[in-house]
Amino acid sequence: MAKGNPLNNIRIGTKIYGGFATVLLVLAAIAGFSIYMNLTSKDNFTEYRSAARLTNEAGRVQANMLSARLAFQKYQREQSAETSRELNERLDVVMASINEMGKMTDDSAINTMISGFAGNVEEYRQGFGSVSDLQAKRNEIVGGSLDVIGPKMQQDLSDLAARLDAEARDNEALVTMRVSSAIANMRLSANRYLLSNDEQAYIEATGFVDKASGLIDEARTGIADAGLRSVFETAAADVATYRQGLNDVFETIVARNRIITGTLDVAGPQLSSEVEALKRQLMDTQQTLGPSIQASMENGVVISTAFAIGGFVLALAAAILIACGIMIYGMIPLSAIIARNQHFSVLMLSILAVIATKLLVDGTGAHFSNGLLIFI
């Protein structure tokens, strides 16, 4: 051995195991970096997928809440049980979507927003329930009082006027016809109000009620016939009952409209607005995470490839140097070493198997030709 070569001072076993150790360190670096990049990508992708699922479910909340609001508008026109059932079914679907959203995230800020969504839906549901109850009360007053008393008064007075006219009691017939006409105008104006729910129409209707009541009072005082006067006294009581029913309807409609404008017309749009704000926030998150995940994966491929190529070059250089040290300076045939030492033979094959397996499993081997992998 030449005295001036530094490899002479290192034992052959040390040279061999030092080379293998270098290769293993490079492989460990590749594996560590791959694990780090995979964990980073996994966390980002999990967050991205959660944001995408939340965005999709938020869209369902918006769509079904819009359907519920449209159903309420239909209910205002029809007041049917089918429309009421449809509205409540839509609200049930909205609540189911909101509950599902709560299971998709652990973010406290988003969960606070989702809790607010549920509160809006429950407020809307309770408001609709109150509106339904008041609408039922209004319909009961109209159907059980106004639509019974009004036609009966008008029919009775018309029949009485016809009878008086047939008996040639012209003055009494004229008074009765005037009262009957006032009752007809009272009912017409009341129906106009019941259809429009307009406050001005209510004021006009009460004016016609007061006019009819005044004509009945005049008739009672101006007619001497006790039987006829009794008819007008009954009519006066009926008009008073009609007036009270009309007042009750007005108060009921005012209370109903107050709930509509103060609750339903607020909770519905507020929910849609808050869900839209959350969707924009989630979309911003996706737009940030998407390029980040793509860049991370691309960088991982590039760096892993660089490490793999570097490791291959380093392993090749170490193998050449070790072989040179053994063959040139040690003057020991490599085949003789392998023949005498089966442990060395198995170790060499194991290391080569680890290198090949690592390249194939990580996908890095896709960047090398099959011939090169077979050579390795």
XYZ file of N, CA and C in Angstrom, residues 39-40 46 58 148 164 197 217 298 300 338:
33
model
N -47.496 14.819 5.177
C -48.292 15.288 6.315
C -48.807 16.698 6.074
N -47.951 17.558 5.520
C -48.364 18.934 5.229
C -49.493 18.948 4.206
N -57.157 18.115 3.882
C -58.283 17.892 4.800
C -59.052 19.187 5.030
N -73.818 24.684 2.748
C -74.349 26.044 2.896
C -75.235 26.402 1.714
N -121.859 35.333 8.601
C -123.169 34.813 9.039
C -124.127 35.966 9.321
N -143.531 44.928 3.488
C -144.133 46.242 3.758
C -144.613 46.896 2.478
N -106.695 43.815 3.316
C -106.035 44.009 4.620
C -105.407 45.398 4.739
N -130.910 53.464 13.987
C -131.366 54.241 15.149
C -132.483 55.187 14.746
N -45.922 19.822 -6.080
C -44.917 20.000 -7.127
C -43.516 20.125 -6.519
N -42.588 18.940 -3.650
C -42.211 17.648 -3.102
C -41.638 16.731 -4.169
N -16.381 -11.419 -0.765
C -17.776 -11.871 -0.741
C -17.841 -13.362 -0.484
